[in-house]
């Protein structure tokens, strides 16, 4: 066997290192330039593999009943597709499929096997006039009953979501402004279907906000020890399950769901990260039924936190698929956000019981369940039965997103009115409205979460 000189060995090693460096640089460049690599580690670009990182997107629909597929303005949508050069000109698309039923396509966010979670929040009040042929006011469904439910704010929830290949043809398929780029090989979009209803169950057109988020197993958010978890329960009639579509910073297999009775569930988030009292909970029913789901409470144990979820159709408990997103002093998306804020509308005064915020003057939000990335104090003021004005100082940015979930019992439904600038240029002010299963105002508690993508690059 011939002996190699030291110079020959050194040259060979340098050549191998140069090759590795070149391959790495090409791969990194491809991640920004080719959504096929973005999809699955570059293994042929068929989009069927495990995404290499988290994905998220949100949008706000300001048009109640678009007559044609509609792209929201840049001020009303943001997502992780924006860091991919080949998708820089892509836009999400909103399609109205029927009264109260919508389909949203987020470009480049497709995750196989219906993983990740989506959550919708109704935005009350008539929307601004849209393109020609659109109706700025909620459509009727022919159910003029004259009861409180007919005038109550809508409630929106997700129906289903899945990865789809881009196509300019057919309702609900991807239609982007990216031109030829929208057909890039291997790209998968994420289509989310949602429904908006009156509290009594009838479909009704509504404005809405929508969030989609996904994190792969083993991913750790950048915000220190802040916990982050989500779960989608599909088999609502099973006594115990470990849903496949679940994520937790504690790692795989640390999320379990236990059915406690009809329409009542305990979601166990196992791990030291969740042994703490503060959090923000966002919940949606999932599927075609008229049921809704809310957070009911939480219990901190030695090795976990158990979050209680309740589902009901109207005023009747019902076993229903649902999704839950848990955050604590961090943004709704796993990569963090430009700015964020969270609060709970219930308050505890002088060590007394939990109760609605008082009528009249604003009070500081309960610190245990309040967070503000600007270090400011969030406030809440009850202006009437089931109506709360929340102020999130110092966090306003564009584009942004607001999610609201009723809390405390399963039949209430909460929506959000338009946000507006507060007393400061960077303040966010919003009105939250809650009604019961019949559509009548009710002093339900609500969990509110806000994020801005201003300056966000991941």
Short mmCIF file of C-alpha atoms in Angstrom, two decimals:
data_model
loop_
_atom_site.label_atom_id
_atom_site.label_comp_id
_atom_site.label_asym_id
_atom_site.label_seq_id
_atom_site.Cartn_x
_atom_site.Cartn_y
_atom_site.Cartn_z
CA UNK A 1 0.00 0.00 0.00
CA UNK A 2 1.61 3.33 -1.03
CA UNK A 3 2.38 5.90 1.68
CA UNK A 4 0.86 9.34 1.24
CA UNK A 5 2.86 12.44 2.03
CA UNK A 6 1.61 14.94 4.62
CA UNK A 7 1.13 17.52 1.84
CA UNK A 8 -1.02 15.10 -0.15
CA UNK A 9 -3.22 14.32 2.88
CA UNK A 10 -3.56 17.99 3.71
CA UNK A 11 -4.60 18.83 0.14
CA UNK A 12 -7.18 16.07 0.17
CA UNK A 13 -8.68 17.25 3.46
CA UNK A 14 -8.86 20.84 2.22
CA UNK A 15 -10.55 19.68 -0.97
CA UNK A 16 -13.21 17.77 1.00
CA UNK A 17 -13.80 20.78 3.29
CA UNK A 18 -14.15 23.04 0.27
CA UNK A 19 -16.68 20.66 -1.26
CA UNK A 20 -18.72 20.53 1.96
CA UNK A 21 -18.66 24.34 2.20
CA UNK A 22 -19.78 24.70 -1.40
CA UNK A 23 -22.65 22.24 -0.92
CA UNK A 24 -23.73 24.06 2.26
CA UNK A 25 -23.73 27.45 0.55
CA UNK A 26 -25.72 26.09 -2.39
CA UNK A 27 -28.26 24.51 -0.02
CA UNK A 28 -28.66 27.71 2.00
CA UNK A 29 -29.12 29.71 -1.16
CA UNK A 30 -31.67 27.20 -2.40
CA UNK A 31 -33.71 27.50 0.78
CA UNK A 32 -34.27 31.16 -0.02
CA UNK A 33 -34.71 30.64 -3.74
CA UNK A 34 -36.55 27.34 -4.09
CA UNK A 35 -39.64 26.40 -2.07
CA UNK A 36 -38.97 22.75 -2.96
CA UNK A 37 -36.04 22.80 -0.55
CA UNK A 38 -38.16 24.78 1.91
CA UNK A 39 -40.61 21.87 1.83
CA UNK A 40 -38.57 18.88 2.84
CA UNK A 41 -34.86 19.26 3.18
CA UNK A 42 -34.39 19.32 -0.56
CA UNK A 43 -35.16 15.64 -1.17
CA UNK A 44 -36.51 15.99 -4.68
CA UNK A 45 -39.02 18.72 -3.91
CA UNK A 46 -42.12 16.56 -3.84
CA UNK A 47 -43.27 18.30 -0.66
CA UNK A 48 -44.06 15.04 1.09
CA UNK A 49 -41.34 15.11 3.75
CA UNK A 50 -40.93 16.78 7.11
CA UNK A 51 -40.61 20.57 6.94
CA UNK A 52 -37.22 21.72 8.14
CA UNK A 53 -38.56 24.46 10.39
CA UNK A 54 -41.69 26.13 11.78
CA UNK A 55 -44.29 27.69 9.54
CA UNK A 56 -46.94 30.24 10.31
CA UNK A 57 -49.26 32.73 8.66
CA UNK A 58 -52.17 34.99 9.52
CA UNK A 59 -54.59 37.26 7.75
CA UNK A 60 -57.62 39.46 8.33
CA UNK A 61 -60.62 39.47 6.01
CA UNK A 62 -62.11 42.95 5.80
CA UNK A 63 -64.65 42.04 3.11
CA UNK A 64 -67.69 40.09 4.28
CA UNK A 65 -68.66 38.41 1.04
CA UNK A 66 -66.04 38.66 -1.71
CA UNK A 67 -67.51 38.03 -5.15
CA UNK A 68 -64.25 36.50 -6.38
CA UNK A 69 -61.06 35.15 -4.81
CA UNK A 70 -59.57 38.04 -2.88
CA UNK A 71 -56.01 38.83 -1.82
CA UNK A 72 -55.85 40.79 1.45
CA UNK A 73 -53.56 43.83 1.43
CA UNK A 74 -50.04 43.60 2.85
CA UNK A 75 -51.28 45.43 5.94
CA UNK A 76 -53.65 42.53 6.74
CA UNK A 77 -51.49 39.42 6.19
CA UNK A 78 -48.07 38.04 7.03
CA UNK A 79 -46.35 34.69 7.17
CA UNK A 80 -43.12 32.72 6.98
CA UNK A 81 -43.45 32.46 3.20
CA UNK A 82 -42.19 36.05 3.05
CA UNK A 83 -38.59 35.00 3.80
CA UNK A 84 -38.47 32.80 0.66
CA UNK A 85 -37.24 34.70 -2.38
CA UNK A 86 -39.32 32.62 -4.80
CA UNK A 87 -42.48 33.48 -2.82
CA UNK A 88 -41.71 37.14 -2.22
CA UNK A 89 -44.59 38.23 -4.46
CA UNK A 90 -47.03 35.51 -3.39
CA UNK A 91 -50.15 36.42 -1.44
CA UNK A 92 -52.74 34.46 0.55
CA UNK A 93 -56.15 34.18 -1.06
CA UNK A 94 -59.65 34.27 0.48
CA UNK A 95 -62.56 32.58 -1.30
CA UNK A 96 -66.21 32.62 -0.19
CA UNK A 97 -67.61 29.16 -0.90
CA UNK A 98 -71.17 29.79 0.35
CA UNK A 99 -72.93 31.90 2.98
CA UNK A 100 -70.71 31.86 6.05
CA UNK A 101 -68.20 29.42 4.54
CA UNK A 102 -64.72 30.45 3.43
CA UNK A 103 -61.52 28.90 2.16
CA UNK A 104 -58.13 30.54 2.69
CA UNK A 105 -54.90 29.51 0.95
CA UNK A 106 -51.58 30.48 2.53
CA UNK A 107 -48.73 30.29 -0.02
CA UNK A 108 -45.82 27.98 0.69
CA UNK A 109 -46.99 26.90 4.16
CA UNK A 110 -48.18 23.41 3.20
CA UNK A 111 -47.58 20.74 5.84
CA UNK A 112 -48.39 17.14 4.94
CA UNK A 113 -50.85 14.92 6.83
CA UNK A 114 -52.98 17.85 8.06
CA UNK A 115 -50.55 18.82 10.81
CA UNK A 116 -50.26 22.17 12.56
CA UNK A 117 -53.32 24.00 13.88
CA UNK A 118 -55.54 26.80 12.62
CA UNK A 119 -57.76 29.15 14.64
CA UNK A 120 -60.37 31.67 13.50
CA UNK A 121 -61.93 34.65 15.28
CA UNK A 122 -65.02 36.52 14.08
CA UNK A 123 -64.70 40.27 13.57
CA UNK A 124 -68.00 41.97 14.34
CA UNK A 125 -69.71 44.90 12.70
CA UNK A 126 -70.10 45.59 8.98
CA UNK A 127 -66.91 45.55 6.94
CA UNK A 128 -65.71 48.33 4.67
CA UNK A 129 -66.90 48.32 1.08
CA UNK A 130 -64.92 45.85 -1.00
CA UNK A 131 -64.44 45.43 -4.74
CA UNK A 132 -67.42 45.77 -7.02
CA UNK A 133 -69.97 43.06 -6.42
CA UNK A 134 -69.19 42.53 -2.76
CA UNK A 135 -71.57 43.08 0.12
CA UNK A 136 -70.15 45.16 3.00
CA UNK A 137 -72.89 43.98 5.35
CA UNK A 138 -73.48 40.50 6.77
CA UNK A 139 -75.68 38.42 4.51
CA UNK A 140 -78.87 36.90 5.80
CA UNK A 141 -79.63 33.21 5.68
CA UNK A 142 -83.38 33.29 5.56
CA UNK A 143 -83.75 32.50 9.25
CA UNK A 144 -85.29 35.77 10.41
CA UNK A 145 -86.41 34.51 13.78
CA UNK A 146 -86.45 37.91 15.44
CA UNK A 147 -84.66 36.55 18.52
CA UNK A 148 -81.41 37.74 20.05
CA UNK A 149 -79.39 35.28 17.98
CA UNK A 150 -80.32 37.02 14.73
CA UNK A 151 -78.58 40.24 15.81
CA UNK A 152 -75.71 38.69 17.78
CA UNK A 153 -72.10 38.82 16.57
CA UNK A 154 -70.99 35.88 14.46
CA UNK A 155 -68.80 33.10 15.77
CA UNK A 156 -66.15 31.68 13.40
CA UNK A 157 -64.29 28.39 13.74
CA UNK A 158 -62.04 26.22 11.59
CA UNK A 159 -63.46 23.27 9.67
CA UNK A 160 -60.35 21.60 8.24
CA UNK A 161 -56.96 22.30 6.69
CA UNK A 162 -54.55 20.47 4.40
CA UNK A 163 -51.57 20.94 2.13
CA UNK A 164 -52.49 21.59 -1.51
CA UNK A 165 -50.53 22.08 -4.70
CA UNK A 166 -50.83 25.54 -6.24
CA UNK A 167 -53.36 25.88 -9.00
CA UNK A 168 -54.95 28.96 -10.55
CA UNK A 169 -58.07 26.93 -11.37
CA UNK A 170 -61.08 26.22 -9.22
CA UNK A 171 -62.43 27.80 -6.03
CA UNK A 172 -60.34 27.21 -2.96
CA UNK A 173 -57.15 26.43 -4.87
CA UNK A 174 -54.11 28.68 -4.67
CA UNK A 175 -54.32 31.88 -6.70
CA UNK A 176 -51.36 34.18 -6.13
CA UNK A 177 -49.97 37.34 -7.60
CA UNK A 178 -46.60 35.69 -8.11
CA UNK A 179 -47.09 34.91 -11.81
CA UNK A 180 -44.87 32.09 -13.03
CA UNK A 181 -43.25 31.82 -9.62
CA UNK A 182 -46.47 30.42 -8.16
CA UNK A 183 -45.89 27.19 -10.04
CA UNK A 184 -42.44 26.53 -8.62
CA UNK A 185 -41.65 22.82 -8.42
CA UNK A 186 -42.37 21.17 -5.10
CA UNK A 187 -44.27 24.04 -3.47
CA UNK A 188 -47.13 23.17 -1.20
CA UNK A 189 -49.67 25.71 0.00
CA UNK A 190 -51.88 25.36 3.08
CA UNK A 191 -55.64 25.57 2.55
CA UNK A 192 -57.77 26.31 5.61
CA UNK A 193 -61.55 26.00 5.51
CA UNK A 194 -63.60 27.86 8.11
CA UNK A 195 -67.22 28.62 8.92
CA UNK A 196 -68.98 31.56 10.55
CA UNK A 197 -72.34 31.11 12.28
CA UNK A 198 -74.77 32.80 14.55
CA UNK A 199 -74.68 31.49 18.12
CA UNK A 200 -77.86 29.55 17.30
CA UNK A 201 -76.04 27.70 14.50
CA UNK A 202 -77.16 29.32 11.22
CA UNK A 203 -74.45 30.23 8.74
CA UNK A 204 -73.84 33.96 8.36
CA UNK A 205 -71.26 35.96 6.44
CA UNK A 206 -68.70 37.69 8.62
CA UNK A 207 -65.33 39.28 8.61
CA UNK A 208 -62.71 37.20 10.40
CA UNK A 209 -59.10 36.77 11.34
CA UNK A 210 -57.29 33.46 10.79
CA UNK A 211 -54.03 32.00 12.10
CA UNK A 212 -52.11 28.90 11.01
CA UNK A 213 -49.08 27.65 12.94
CA UNK A 214 -46.83 24.59 12.78
CA UNK A 215 -43.64 23.50 14.54
CA UNK A 216 -41.74 20.25 13.82
CA UNK A 217 -40.82 17.80 16.56
CA UNK A 218 -37.75 18.83 18.49
CA UNK A 219 -38.01 22.51 17.58
CA UNK A 220 -37.34 24.96 20.40
CA UNK A 221 -38.70 28.52 20.13
CA UNK A 222 -36.11 31.27 20.51
CA UNK A 223 -37.74 32.96 23.50
CA UNK A 224 -35.87 31.26 26.33
CA UNK A 225 -38.02 29.00 28.49
CA UNK A 226 -41.40 30.33 27.34
CA UNK A 227 -43.67 27.29 26.81
CA UNK A 228 -45.49 26.76 23.53
CA UNK A 229 -47.85 23.91 22.66
CA UNK A 230 -50.78 23.03 20.44
CA UNK A 231 -53.01 20.03 19.82
CA UNK A 232 -55.70 18.97 17.38
CA UNK A 233 -58.15 16.37 18.68
CA UNK A 234 -59.99 14.53 15.90
CA UNK A 235 -61.51 11.59 17.84
CA UNK A 236 -63.65 13.51 20.28
CA UNK A 237 -65.47 10.41 21.55
CA UNK A 238 -62.35 8.52 22.73
CA UNK A 239 -61.70 8.38 26.47
CA UNK A 240 -57.93 8.89 26.19
CA UNK A 241 -55.68 9.75 23.28
CA UNK A 242 -52.30 11.11 22.31
CA UNK A 243 -53.16 12.99 19.12
CA UNK A 244 -50.61 12.75 16.34
CA UNK A 245 -51.08 16.40 15.48
CA UNK A 246 -49.57 17.93 18.58
CA UNK A 247 -46.50 19.96 19.45
CA UNK A 248 -44.88 20.85 22.76
CA UNK A 249 -41.56 22.39 23.72
CA UNK A 250 -41.25 19.44 26.11
CA UNK A 251 -40.81 17.10 23.15
CA UNK A 252 -42.79 14.38 21.35
CA UNK A 253 -45.40 12.38 23.26
CA UNK A 254 -45.91 14.94 26.04
CA UNK A 255 -49.44 16.00 25.06
CA UNK A 256 -52.43 13.82 25.98
CA UNK A 257 -56.20 14.39 25.91
CA UNK A 258 -58.69 12.76 28.31
CA UNK A 259 -62.44 12.84 27.78
CA UNK A 260 -64.10 13.65 31.11
CA UNK A 261 -67.71 13.54 29.90
CA UNK A 262 -69.85 14.68 27.00
CA UNK A 263 -68.10 17.71 25.51
CA UNK A 264 -65.56 18.00 28.34
CA UNK A 265 -61.84 17.29 28.00
CA UNK A 266 -58.57 17.67 29.87
CA UNK A 267 -55.48 18.43 27.79
CA UNK A 268 -52.34 17.39 29.68
CA UNK A 269 -49.20 19.37 28.82
CA UNK A 270 -46.46 17.37 30.51
CA UNK A 271 -43.13 18.95 31.35
CA UNK A 272 -41.47 21.38 33.71
CA UNK A 273 -42.04 24.22 31.24
CA UNK A 274 -45.78 24.05 31.96
CA UNK A 275 -45.60 23.95 35.76
CA UNK A 276 -46.57 27.61 36.07
CA UNK A 277 -49.84 29.52 36.52
CA UNK A 278 -49.65 32.04 33.66
CA UNK A 279 -50.70 31.34 30.08
CA UNK A 280 -52.88 32.34 27.17
CA UNK A 281 -55.33 29.84 25.68
CA UNK A 282 -56.89 29.99 22.23
CA UNK A 283 -59.45 27.31 21.32
CA UNK A 284 -61.60 26.52 18.28
CA UNK A 285 -64.05 23.78 17.48
CA UNK A 286 -63.01 21.90 14.33
CA UNK A 287 -65.22 20.19 11.78
CA UNK A 288 -68.59 20.67 10.13
CA UNK A 289 -70.87 20.80 13.17
CA UNK A 290 -72.33 23.98 14.65
CA UNK A 291 -70.64 23.32 18.00
CA UNK A 292 -68.14 25.68 19.58
CA UNK A 293 -65.37 24.99 22.11
CA UNK A 294 -63.90 27.13 24.88
CA UNK A 295 -61.26 26.96 27.56
CA UNK A 296 -62.86 26.18 30.95
CA UNK A 297 -59.91 26.38 33.31
CA UNK A 298 -56.46 25.03 34.08
CA UNK A 299 -54.81 23.06 36.87
CA UNK A 300 -51.08 23.13 37.56
CA UNK A 301 -49.69 19.84 38.89
CA UNK A 302 -46.25 18.63 39.92
CA UNK A 303 -45.16 17.63 36.40
CA UNK A 304 -47.74 19.16 34.07
CA UNK A 305 -50.55 21.58 33.45
CA UNK A 306 -54.02 20.27 32.63
CA UNK A 307 -56.15 22.59 30.51
CA UNK A 308 -59.90 21.98 30.58
CA UNK A 309 -61.86 22.40 27.33
CA UNK A 310 -65.64 22.40 26.96
CA UNK A 311 -67.69 22.07 23.75
CA UNK A 312 -71.38 22.70 23.16
CA UNK A 313 -73.81 23.06 20.28
CA UNK A 314 -76.02 25.95 21.27
CA UNK A 315 -76.72 25.25 24.94
CA UNK A 316 -76.18 21.46 24.74
CA UNK A 317 -72.81 19.80 25.52
CA UNK A 318 -71.42 17.95 22.50
CA UNK A 319 -68.42 15.76 21.74
CA UNK A 320 -66.58 17.81 19.13
CA UNK A 321 -63.12 17.83 17.56
CA UNK A 322 -61.16 20.91 18.62
CA UNK A 323 -57.82 22.67 18.50
CA UNK A 324 -56.00 24.36 21.36
CA UNK A 325 -52.99 26.70 21.26
CA UNK A 326 -51.10 27.41 24.50
CA UNK A 327 -48.62 30.25 24.91
CA UNK A 328 -47.17 32.04 27.90
CA UNK A 329 -45.64 35.50 27.73
CA UNK A 330 -44.77 35.03 24.10
CA UNK A 331 -46.31 35.38 20.65
CA UNK A 332 -48.90 33.12 19.02
CA UNK A 333 -46.31 31.87 16.51
CA UNK A 334 -43.34 29.66 17.45
CA UNK A 335 -40.72 32.00 15.97
CA UNK A 336 -41.65 34.94 18.17
CA UNK A 337 -43.01 38.23 16.82
CA UNK A 338 -42.12 41.85 16.36
CA UNK A 339 -44.40 42.76 19.26
CA UNK A 340 -47.08 40.87 21.17
CA UNK A 341 -49.52 41.14 24.06
CA UNK A 342 -51.89 38.83 25.94
CA UNK A 343 -54.55 39.36 28.58
CA UNK A 344 -57.51 37.81 30.35
CA UNK A 345 -60.66 39.89 30.84
CA UNK A 346 -61.45 38.46 34.28
CA UNK A 347 -59.92 40.08 37.36
CA UNK A 348 -59.23 39.22 40.98
CA UNK A 349 -59.45 42.12 43.44
CA UNK A 350 -58.12 42.12 46.99
CA UNK A 351 -57.68 38.37 47.00
CA UNK A 352 -61.34 37.79 46.19
CA UNK A 353 -62.93 35.49 43.62
CA UNK A 354 -62.50 35.70 39.87
CA UNK A 355 -65.07 38.11 38.40
CA UNK A 356 -65.66 40.20 35.27
CA UNK A 357 -63.82 43.49 35.01
CA UNK A 358 -65.84 46.26 36.72
CA UNK A 359 -68.11 48.61 34.80
CA UNK A 360 -66.73 52.08 34.30
CA UNK A 361 -63.06 52.88 34.66
CA UNK A 362 -60.36 50.70 33.18
CA UNK A 363 -58.35 48.47 35.51
CA UNK A 364 -55.03 46.72 35.08
CA UNK A 365 -55.39 43.27 33.55
CA UNK A 366 -54.74 40.37 35.91
CA UNK A 367 -50.94 40.22 35.94
CA UNK A 368 -50.83 36.43 36.17
CA UNK A 369 -52.34 36.09 32.70
CA UNK A 370 -51.13 39.31 31.12
CA UNK A 371 -48.04 39.94 28.99
CA UNK A 372 -46.79 42.87 26.95
CA UNK A 373 -43.58 42.87 24.89
CA UNK A 374 -43.18 46.63 25.42
CA UNK A 375 -43.18 46.16 29.20
CA UNK A 376 -46.39 48.16 29.52
CA UNK A 377 -49.48 47.26 31.56
CA UNK A 378 -52.52 46.02 29.63
CA UNK A 379 -55.90 47.26 30.79
CA UNK A 380 -59.50 46.07 30.54
CA UNK A 381 -62.77 47.95 31.02
CA UNK A 382 -66.29 46.52 30.96
CA UNK A 383 -68.63 48.89 29.14
CA UNK A 384 -71.79 46.77 29.30
CA UNK A 385 -72.95 43.20 29.75
CA UNK A 386 -70.47 41.03 27.87
CA UNK A 387 -68.65 44.00 26.32
CA UNK A 388 -65.01 44.66 27.19
CA UNK A 389 -62.61 47.34 25.99
CA UNK A 390 -59.03 46.11 26.11
CA UNK A 391 -55.98 48.33 25.66
CA UNK A 392 -52.56 46.89 24.81
CA UNK A 393 -50.07 49.77 25.12
CA UNK A 394 -46.95 50.12 23.02
CA UNK A 395 -47.27 47.05 20.81
CA UNK A 396 -49.14 48.21 17.69
CA UNK A 397 -47.61 47.30 14.35
CA UNK A 398 -48.60 46.35 10.83
CA UNK A 399 -49.46 43.70 9.79
CA UNK A 400 -51.01 42.34 12.96
CA UNK A 401 -53.41 39.71 14.28
CA UNK A 402 -55.84 39.40 17.21
CA UNK A 403 -57.35 36.15 18.53
CA UNK A 404 -60.14 35.84 21.10
CA UNK A 405 -61.55 32.80 22.93
CA UNK A 406 -64.37 32.67 25.48
CA UNK A 407 -63.31 31.26 28.84
CA UNK A 408 -65.11 29.70 31.77
CA UNK A 409 -68.02 27.69 30.37
CA UNK A 410 -68.71 25.97 27.02
CA UNK A 411 -71.74 27.84 25.62
CA UNK A 412 -70.43 31.43 25.41
CA UNK A 413 -69.04 32.82 22.15
CA UNK A 414 -66.77 35.86 21.91
CA UNK A 415 -65.82 38.00 18.91
CA UNK A 416 -63.80 41.16 18.43
CA UNK A 417 -64.83 44.51 17.00
CA UNK A 418 -62.46 46.61 14.90
CA UNK A 419 -59.20 47.56 16.50
CA UNK A 420 -58.31 51.22 16.73
CA UNK A 421 -55.42 53.37 17.82
CA UNK A 422 -55.41 54.13 21.53
CA UNK A 423 -54.23 57.22 23.33
CA UNK A 424 -50.67 56.49 22.20
CA UNK A 425 -49.52 55.89 18.63
CA UNK A 426 -48.32 52.40 19.53
CA UNK A 427 -51.39 51.35 21.54
CA UNK A 428 -53.92 48.78 20.39
CA UNK A 429 -57.55 49.18 21.51
CA UNK A 430 -60.19 46.55 20.77
CA UNK A 431 -63.70 45.74 21.91
CA UNK A 432 -64.53 42.13 22.77
CA UNK A 433 -68.20 41.03 22.76
CA UNK A 434 -69.46 37.82 24.35
CA UNK A 435 -72.90 36.20 24.02
CA UNK A 436 -74.51 33.01 25.30
CA UNK A 437 -75.79 30.07 23.27
CA UNK A 438 -78.96 31.98 22.44
CA UNK A 439 -77.12 35.09 21.27
CA UNK A 440 -77.81 37.23 24.36
CA UNK A 441 -74.97 39.28 25.90
CA UNK A 442 -73.26 37.47 28.77
CA UNK A 443 -70.39 38.38 31.07
CA UNK A 444 -68.14 35.56 29.94
CA UNK A 445 -64.43 35.85 30.52
CA UNK A 446 -62.26 35.97 27.42
CA UNK A 447 -58.67 35.17 26.55
CA UNK A 448 -57.14 37.73 24.16
CA UNK A 449 -53.86 37.47 22.23
CA UNK A 450 -52.24 39.97 19.85
CA UNK A 451 -49.14 39.88 17.69
CA UNK A 452 -47.52 42.12 15.12
CA UNK A 453 -45.23 40.90 12.34
CA UNK A 454 -43.65 44.33 11.86
CA UNK A 455 -39.93 43.74 11.37
CA UNK A 456 -40.30 39.98 11.73
CA UNK A 457 -38.06 38.01 9.35
CA UNK A 458 -38.49 34.38 10.47
#
